[in-house]
Coordinates of C-alpha atoms in Angstrom, one line a residue:
V1 CA -21.4 -3.2 -30.3
A2 CA -19.7 -5.3 -33.1
L3 CA -22.4 -8.0 -32.6
C4 CA -25.2 -5.5 -33.0
F5 CA -23.5 -4.3 -36.2
L6 CA -23.3 -7.9 -37.5
L7 CA -26.9 -8.8 -36.5
F8 CA -28.7 -5.7 -37.7
G9 CA -26.7 -3.5 -40.0
S10 CA -24.2 -5.3 -42.2
T11 CA -25.0 -7.3 -45.2
D12 CA -21.3 -7.6 -46.1
P13 CA -19.3 -7.5 -42.8
S14 CA -15.7 -6.5 -43.1
T15 CA -12.9 -8.7 -42.0
A16 CA -12.2 -6.5 -39.1
L17 CA -15.7 -6.7 -37.8
L18 CA -15.8 -10.4 -38.0
L19 CA -12.5 -10.5 -36.2
V20 CA -13.8 -8.2 -33.3
V21 CA -17.0 -10.4 -33.0
C22 CA -14.8 -13.6 -32.9
F23 CA -12.5 -12.1 -30.3
F24 CA -15.2 -11.0 -28.0
G25 CA -17.0 -14.3 -28.5
G26 CA -13.8 -16.2 -27.6
F27 CA -13.1 -13.9 -24.6
G28 CA -16.6 -14.8 -23.2
N29 CA -16.1 -18.4 -23.9
G30 CA -12.8 -18.5 -22.1
T31 CA -14.3 -16.6 -19.1
S32 CA -17.2 -19.0 -18.8
S33 CA -14.8 -22.0 -18.8
M34 CA -12.7 -20.4 -15.9
I35 CA -15.8 -19.4 -14.0
G36 CA -18.1 -22.3 -14.7
P37 CA -16.5 -24.7 -12.1
V38 CA -16.7 -22.0 -9.4
I39 CA -20.4 -21.5 -10.1
V40 CA -21.2 -25.3 -10.2
K41 CA -19.2 -25.8 -6.9
T42 CA -21.2 -23.1 -5.3
A43 CA -24.5 -24.1 -6.6
F44 CA -24.3 -28.0 -6.5
G45 CA -21.5 -28.7 -4.1
T46 CA -18.1 -30.4 -4.8
Q47 CA -19.7 -33.8 -5.3
W48 CA -21.5 -32.8 -8.4
I49 CA -18.7 -30.7 -10.2
G50 CA -17.8 -33.6 -12.6
V51 CA -21.4 -34.5 -13.5
V52 CA -22.5 -31.0 -14.1
L53 CA -19.5 -29.9 -16.0
G54 CA -19.8 -33.0 -18.1
L55 CA -23.3 -32.1 -19.0
M56 CA -22.4 -28.6 -19.8
K57 CA -19.6 -29.7 -22.1
A58 CA -22.0 -32.2 -23.8
G59 CA -24.3 -29.4 -24.4
Q60 CA -21.7 -27.4 -25.8
A61 CA -20.5 -30.2 -28.2
L62 CA -24.1 -30.7 -29.4
S63 CA -24.5 -26.9 -30.1
N64 CA -21.3 -27.0 -32.1
V65 CA -22.8 -29.9 -34.3
V66 CA -26.1 -28.1 -34.7
F67 CA -24.5 -24.7 -35.6
G68 CA -22.1 -26.4 -38.0
K69 CA -25.0 -28.1 -39.8
L70 CA -26.9 -24.8 -39.8
F71 CA -23.9 -23.0 -41.2
V72 CA -23.4 -25.5 -44.0
H73 CA -27.1 -25.4 -44.9
F74 CA -27.2 -21.6 -45.2
A75 CA -23.7 -21.3 -46.8
E76 CA -23.9 -23.8 -49.6
D77 CA -25.8 -21.6 -52.2
S78 CA -23.8 -18.4 -51.6
S79 CA -20.3 -17.2 -52.4
Y80 CA -20.0 -15.3 -49.1
P81 CA -21.9 -16.9 -46.2
T82 CA -23.4 -13.8 -44.6
K83 CA -26.8 -15.5 -44.2
A84 CA -25.1 -18.3 -42.5
Y85 CA -23.2 -16.0 -40.0
L86 CA -26.5 -14.0 -39.3
A87 CA -28.7 -17.1 -38.8
S88 CA -26.3 -18.7 -36.5
I89 CA -25.8 -15.7 -34.4
Q90 CA -29.4 -15.0 -34.2
L91 CA -30.2 -18.6 -33.2
S92 CA -27.4 -18.5 -30.6
L93 CA -28.9 -15.3 -29.3
C94 CA -32.3 -17.0 -28.9
F95 CA -30.9 -19.8 -27.1
V96 CA -28.8 -17.5 -24.8
T97 CA -32.0 -15.5 -24.0
G98 CA -33.9 -18.6 -23.2
S99 CA -31.1 -20.0 -21.0
L100 CA -31.0 -16.7 -19.1
M101 CA -34.8 -16.6 -18.6
G102 CA -34.6 -20.2 -17.3
A103 CA -31.7 -19.3 -15.0
L104 CA -33.5 -16.3 -13.6
L105 CA -36.7 -18.3 -13.0
L106 CA -34.7 -20.9 -11.2
W107 CA -32.9 -18.2 -9.1
G108 CA -36.2 -16.6 -8.2
K109 CA -37.6 -19.9 -7.2
S110 CA -34.6 -20.6 -5.0
L111 CA -34.8 -17.2 -3.4
K112 CA -38.5 -17.8 -2.6
Q113 CA -37.8 -21.2 -1.1
A114 CA -35.0 -19.7 1.0
E115 CA -37.4 -17.0 2.2
D116 CA -40.1 -19.5 3.1
K117 CA -37.8 -21.4 5.2
D118 CA -37.0 -18.2 7.3

């Protein structure tokens, strides 16, 4: 809910709204760090945990650099970086949507392959 307010309705988000968005963003990030190894083990097997988690963390580090540069670019000419917050969240939402679509396509493909084997 707070993310929707920040994306679509607020040109001057309050400190409380930003704290709520950061809290839920951190909650999701912490959860993915704990569940990620379990999903990787299930999907790829124990021999690939290190490689896959390393690639995931490398992607996360790259995204931090990209969003940092984007934030600095949008925030340099304003006293309050609302445009930077909105642009980084919208870009992140686009990436998450693309990742979700890719994951669903791969999942559907694996289900089809499993069905063909039977």
